[in-house]
mmCIF file of C-alpha atoms in Angstrom:
data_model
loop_
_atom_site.group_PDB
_atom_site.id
_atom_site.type_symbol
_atom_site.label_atom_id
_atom_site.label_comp_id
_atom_site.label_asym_id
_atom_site.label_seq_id
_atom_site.Cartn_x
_atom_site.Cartn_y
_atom_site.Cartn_z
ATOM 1 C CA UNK B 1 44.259 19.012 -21.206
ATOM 2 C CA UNK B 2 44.157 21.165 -24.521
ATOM 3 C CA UNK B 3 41.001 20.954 -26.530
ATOM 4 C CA UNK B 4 40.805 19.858 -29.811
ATOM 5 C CA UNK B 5 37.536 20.112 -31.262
ATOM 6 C CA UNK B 6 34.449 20.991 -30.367
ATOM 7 C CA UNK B 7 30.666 19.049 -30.869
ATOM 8 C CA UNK B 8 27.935 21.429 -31.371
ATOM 9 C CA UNK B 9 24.330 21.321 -31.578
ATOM 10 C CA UNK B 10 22.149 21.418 -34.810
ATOM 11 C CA UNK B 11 21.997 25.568 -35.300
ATOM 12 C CA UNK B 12 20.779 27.903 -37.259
ATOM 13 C CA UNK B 13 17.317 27.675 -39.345
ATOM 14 C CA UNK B 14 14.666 29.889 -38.509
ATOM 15 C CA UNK B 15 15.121 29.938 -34.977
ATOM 16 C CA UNK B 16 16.025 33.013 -34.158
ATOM 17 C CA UNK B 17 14.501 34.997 -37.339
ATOM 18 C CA UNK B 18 16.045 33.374 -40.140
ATOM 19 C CA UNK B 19 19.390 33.356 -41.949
ATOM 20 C CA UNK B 20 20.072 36.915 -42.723
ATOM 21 C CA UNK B 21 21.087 39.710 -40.186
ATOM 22 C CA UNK B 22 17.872 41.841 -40.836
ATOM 23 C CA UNK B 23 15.917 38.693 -40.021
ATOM 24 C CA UNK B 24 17.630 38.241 -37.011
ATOM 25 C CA UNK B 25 17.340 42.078 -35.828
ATOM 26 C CA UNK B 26 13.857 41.789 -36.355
ATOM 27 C CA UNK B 27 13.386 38.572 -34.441
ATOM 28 C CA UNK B 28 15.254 39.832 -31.490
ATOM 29 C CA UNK B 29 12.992 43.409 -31.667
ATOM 30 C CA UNK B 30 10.100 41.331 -31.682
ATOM 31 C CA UNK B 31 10.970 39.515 -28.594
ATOM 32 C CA UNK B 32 12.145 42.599 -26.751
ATOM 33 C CA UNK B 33 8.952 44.151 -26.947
ATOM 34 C CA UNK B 34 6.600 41.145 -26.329
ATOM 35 C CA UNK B 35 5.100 41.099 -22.884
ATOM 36 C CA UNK B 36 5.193 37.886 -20.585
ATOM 37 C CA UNK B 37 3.098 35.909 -21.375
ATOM 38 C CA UNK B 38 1.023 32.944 -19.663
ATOM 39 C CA UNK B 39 -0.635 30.668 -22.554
ATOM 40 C CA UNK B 40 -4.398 32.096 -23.008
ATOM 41 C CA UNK B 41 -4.890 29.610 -25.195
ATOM 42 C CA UNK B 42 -8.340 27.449 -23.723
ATOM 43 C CA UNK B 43 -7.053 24.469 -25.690
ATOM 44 C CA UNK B 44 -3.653 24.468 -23.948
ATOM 45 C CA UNK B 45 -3.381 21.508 -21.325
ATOM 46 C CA UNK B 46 -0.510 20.506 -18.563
ATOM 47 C CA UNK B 47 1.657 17.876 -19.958
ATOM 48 C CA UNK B 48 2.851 15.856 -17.076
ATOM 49 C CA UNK B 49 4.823 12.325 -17.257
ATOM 50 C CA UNK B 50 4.095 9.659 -14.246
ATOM 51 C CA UNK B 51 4.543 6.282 -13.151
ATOM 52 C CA UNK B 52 1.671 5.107 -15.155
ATOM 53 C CA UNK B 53 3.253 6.061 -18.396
ATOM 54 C CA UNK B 54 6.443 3.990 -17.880
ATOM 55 C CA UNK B 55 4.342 0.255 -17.864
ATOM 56 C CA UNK B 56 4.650 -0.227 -20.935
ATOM 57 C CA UNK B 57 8.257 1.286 -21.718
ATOM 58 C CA UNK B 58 10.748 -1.621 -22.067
ATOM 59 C CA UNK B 59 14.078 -1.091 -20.563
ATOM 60 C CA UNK B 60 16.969 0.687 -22.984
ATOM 61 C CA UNK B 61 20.139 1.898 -22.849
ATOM 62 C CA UNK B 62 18.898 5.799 -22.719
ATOM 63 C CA UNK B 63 17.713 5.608 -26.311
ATOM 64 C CA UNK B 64 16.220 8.742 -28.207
ATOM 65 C CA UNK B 65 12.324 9.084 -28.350
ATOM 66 C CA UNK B 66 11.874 8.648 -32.393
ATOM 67 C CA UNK B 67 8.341 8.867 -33.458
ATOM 68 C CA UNK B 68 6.461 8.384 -36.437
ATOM 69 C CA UNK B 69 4.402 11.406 -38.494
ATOM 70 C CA UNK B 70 2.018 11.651 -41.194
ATOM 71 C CA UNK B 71 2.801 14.009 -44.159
ATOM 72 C CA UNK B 72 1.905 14.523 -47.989
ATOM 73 C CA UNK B 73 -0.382 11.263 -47.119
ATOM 74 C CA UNK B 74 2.483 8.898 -46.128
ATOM 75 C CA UNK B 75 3.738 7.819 -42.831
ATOM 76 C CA UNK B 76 7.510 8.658 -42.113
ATOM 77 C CA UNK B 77 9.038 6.963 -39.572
ATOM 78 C CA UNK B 78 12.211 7.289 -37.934
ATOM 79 C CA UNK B 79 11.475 11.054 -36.556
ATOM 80 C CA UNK B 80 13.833 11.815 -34.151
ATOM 81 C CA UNK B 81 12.655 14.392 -31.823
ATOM 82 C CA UNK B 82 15.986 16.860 -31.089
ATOM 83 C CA UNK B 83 15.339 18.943 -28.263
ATOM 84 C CA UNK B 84 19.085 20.445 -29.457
ATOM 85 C CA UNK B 85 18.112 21.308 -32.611
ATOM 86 C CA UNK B 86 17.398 24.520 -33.634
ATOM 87 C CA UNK B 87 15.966 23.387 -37.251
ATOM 88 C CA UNK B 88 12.935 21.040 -38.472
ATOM 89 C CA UNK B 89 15.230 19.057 -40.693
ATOM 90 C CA UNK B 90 14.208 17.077 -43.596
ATOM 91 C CA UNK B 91 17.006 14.930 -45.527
ATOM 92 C CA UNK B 92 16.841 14.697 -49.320
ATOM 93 C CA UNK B 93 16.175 10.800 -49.470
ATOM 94 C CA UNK B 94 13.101 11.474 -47.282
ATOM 95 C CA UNK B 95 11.766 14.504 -49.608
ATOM 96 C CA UNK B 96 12.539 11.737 -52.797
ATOM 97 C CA UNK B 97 10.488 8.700 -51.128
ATOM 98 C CA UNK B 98 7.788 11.547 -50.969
ATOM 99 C CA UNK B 99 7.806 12.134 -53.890
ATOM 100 C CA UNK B 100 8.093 15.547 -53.723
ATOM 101 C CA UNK B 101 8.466 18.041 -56.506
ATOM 102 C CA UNK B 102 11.653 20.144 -56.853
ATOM 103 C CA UNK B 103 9.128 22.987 -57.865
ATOM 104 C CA UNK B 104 7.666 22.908 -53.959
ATOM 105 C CA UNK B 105 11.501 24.217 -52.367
ATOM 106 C CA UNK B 106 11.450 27.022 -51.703
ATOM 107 C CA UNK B 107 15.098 29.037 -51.539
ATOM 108 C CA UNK B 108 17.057 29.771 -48.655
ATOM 109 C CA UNK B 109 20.333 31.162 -48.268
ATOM 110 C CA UNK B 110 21.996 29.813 -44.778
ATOM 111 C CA UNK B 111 23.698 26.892 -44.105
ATOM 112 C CA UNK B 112 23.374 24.112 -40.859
ATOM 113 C CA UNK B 113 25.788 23.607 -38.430
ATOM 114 C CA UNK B 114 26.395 20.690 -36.327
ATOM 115 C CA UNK B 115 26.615 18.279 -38.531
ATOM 116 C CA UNK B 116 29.782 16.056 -38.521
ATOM 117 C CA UNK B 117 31.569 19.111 -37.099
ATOM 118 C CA UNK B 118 31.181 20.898 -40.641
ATOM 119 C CA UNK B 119 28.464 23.342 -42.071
ATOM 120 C CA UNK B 120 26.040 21.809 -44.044
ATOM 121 C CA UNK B 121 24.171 23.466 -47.311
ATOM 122 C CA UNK B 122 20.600 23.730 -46.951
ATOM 123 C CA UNK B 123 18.795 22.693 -50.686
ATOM 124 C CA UNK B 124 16.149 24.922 -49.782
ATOM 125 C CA UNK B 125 12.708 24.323 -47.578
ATOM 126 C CA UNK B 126 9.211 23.585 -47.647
ATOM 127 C CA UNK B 127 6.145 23.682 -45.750
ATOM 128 C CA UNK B 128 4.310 20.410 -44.998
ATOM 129 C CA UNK B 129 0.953 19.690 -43.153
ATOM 130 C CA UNK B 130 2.141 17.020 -40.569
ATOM 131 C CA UNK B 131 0.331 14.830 -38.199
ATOM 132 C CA UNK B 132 0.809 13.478 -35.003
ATOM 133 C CA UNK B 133 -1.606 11.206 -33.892
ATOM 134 C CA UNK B 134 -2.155 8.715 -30.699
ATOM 135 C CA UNK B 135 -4.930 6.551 -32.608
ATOM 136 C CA UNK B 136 -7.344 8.300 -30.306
ATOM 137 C CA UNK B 137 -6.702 11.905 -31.201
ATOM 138 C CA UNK B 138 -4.288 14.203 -33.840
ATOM 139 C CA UNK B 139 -3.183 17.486 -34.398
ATOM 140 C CA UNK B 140 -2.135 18.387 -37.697
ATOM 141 C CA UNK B 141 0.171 21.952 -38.071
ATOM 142 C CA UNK B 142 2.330 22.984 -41.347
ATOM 143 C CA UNK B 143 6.243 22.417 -39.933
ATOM 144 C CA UNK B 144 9.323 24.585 -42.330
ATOM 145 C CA UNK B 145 11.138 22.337 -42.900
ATOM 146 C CA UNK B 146 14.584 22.725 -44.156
ATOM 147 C CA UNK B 147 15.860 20.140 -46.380
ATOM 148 C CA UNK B 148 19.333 19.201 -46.608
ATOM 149 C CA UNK B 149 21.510 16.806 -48.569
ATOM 150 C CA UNK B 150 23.868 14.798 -45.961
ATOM 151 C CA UNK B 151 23.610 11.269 -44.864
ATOM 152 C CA UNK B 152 21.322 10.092 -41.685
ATOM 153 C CA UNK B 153 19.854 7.180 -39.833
ATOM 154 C CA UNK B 154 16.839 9.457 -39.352
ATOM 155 C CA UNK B 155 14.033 10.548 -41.940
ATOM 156 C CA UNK B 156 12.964 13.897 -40.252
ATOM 157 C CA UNK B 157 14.741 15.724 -37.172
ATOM 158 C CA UNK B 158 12.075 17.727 -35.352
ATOM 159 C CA UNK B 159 13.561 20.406 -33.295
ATOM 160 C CA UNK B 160 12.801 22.918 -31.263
ATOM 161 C CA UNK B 161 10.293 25.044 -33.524
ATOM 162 C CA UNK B 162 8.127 22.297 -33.871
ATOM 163 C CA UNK B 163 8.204 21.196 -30.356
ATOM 164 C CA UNK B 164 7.698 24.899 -29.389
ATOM 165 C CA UNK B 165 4.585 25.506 -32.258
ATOM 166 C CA UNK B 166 3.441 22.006 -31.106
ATOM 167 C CA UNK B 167 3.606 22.668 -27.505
ATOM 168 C CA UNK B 168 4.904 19.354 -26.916
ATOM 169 C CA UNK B 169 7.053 17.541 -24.302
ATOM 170 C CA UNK B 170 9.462 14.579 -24.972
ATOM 171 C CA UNK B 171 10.526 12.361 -22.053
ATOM 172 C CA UNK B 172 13.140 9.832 -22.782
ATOM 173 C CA UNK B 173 13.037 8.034 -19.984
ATOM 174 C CA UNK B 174 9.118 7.548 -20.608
ATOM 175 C CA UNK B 175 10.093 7.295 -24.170
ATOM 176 C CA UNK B 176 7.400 9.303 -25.392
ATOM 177 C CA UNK B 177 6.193 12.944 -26.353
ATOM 178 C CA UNK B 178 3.084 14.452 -25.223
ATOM 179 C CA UNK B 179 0.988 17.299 -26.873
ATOM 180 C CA UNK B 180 -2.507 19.021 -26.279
ATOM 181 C CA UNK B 181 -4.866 18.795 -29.329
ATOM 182 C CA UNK B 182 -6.775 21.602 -30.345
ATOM 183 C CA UNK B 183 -9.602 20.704 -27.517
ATOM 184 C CA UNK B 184 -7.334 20.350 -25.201
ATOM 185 C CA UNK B 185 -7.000 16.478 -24.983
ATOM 186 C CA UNK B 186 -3.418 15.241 -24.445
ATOM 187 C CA UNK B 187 -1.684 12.788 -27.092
ATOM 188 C CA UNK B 188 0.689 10.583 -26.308
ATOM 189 C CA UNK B 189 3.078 9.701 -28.978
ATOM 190 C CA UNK B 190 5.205 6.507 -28.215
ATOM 191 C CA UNK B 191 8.583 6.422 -29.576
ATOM 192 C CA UNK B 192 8.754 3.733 -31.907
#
């Protein structure tokens, strides 16, 4: 059968050092010469999903774990956590409800891909203290986001730098994401 097309993830962003070549040699030096690691961070915890965490999941057709955050003061909902994306997205009718300033973009010269099979022009990006709370505990961490003009049923997409920076685990069959808080206490974030 001949192939057409093809359906990509979200790529590009800062994973991977950035948008230019010298950011990207750099990156890739920088991960050449860093040792293994194991996490020596004391506030790190194991994030485990089990039978307990699926009582209260209602049964869905496979749907995506989409969460709710708290940035600039406001709650956003409709957060899709993208375990394929390689950028912490913002769309520009999210960054307008905000209220956001033009003045707090900063530039950046790449573009998206994986949207609607096309590149996509990024309107610049901006750094935003977001948390992520359970009711019982938060974590609050400044996510880059970049933010881009294109349509969306989503407010935010959080890929895989936040997740990573986060250390945090989605499970869509639990429908949920869990991260450690600074003390080590796991939240659990229930998609919405």
């Amino acid at each position: 059968m001949p192939v057409l097309g093809e359906v990509h993830t979200i790529a590009r962003g800062f994973s991977g050092g950035g948008p230019t070549a010298s950011q990207q040699k750099k990156y890739a030096r920088g991960v050449n010469s860093i040792e293994e690691r194991i996490s020596g961070n004391p506030w790190e915890s194991d994030l485990v999903f089990t039978r307990t965490n699926l009582q209260d999941v209602v049964p869905h057709d496979n749907d995506s774990v989409v969460i709710s955050v708290v940035t600039v003061g406001k709650k956003v909902h409709k957060v899709l956590v993208d375990q394929g994306s390689s950028a912490d997205v913002m769309f520009w009718s999210t960054f307008n409800k905000l209220r956001l300033s033009l003045d707090v973009l900063r530039p950046y010269t790449g573009c998206l891909y994986g949207f609607a099979d096309n590149q996509v022009e990024v309107g610049g990006y901006l750094e935003l203290r977001t948390t992520f709370s359970d009711g019982a505990a938060s974590r609050t961490e400044k996510i880059r986001y970049l933010v881009i003009n294109s349509n969306s049923a989503y407010n935010i997409l959080l890929g895989r730098l936040a997740l990573n920076r986060l250390n945090a685990v989605a499970s869509t069959r639990h429908m949920k994401m869990k991260l450690p808080d600074l003390s080590g206490k796991v939240i659990v974030i229930e998609s919405d």
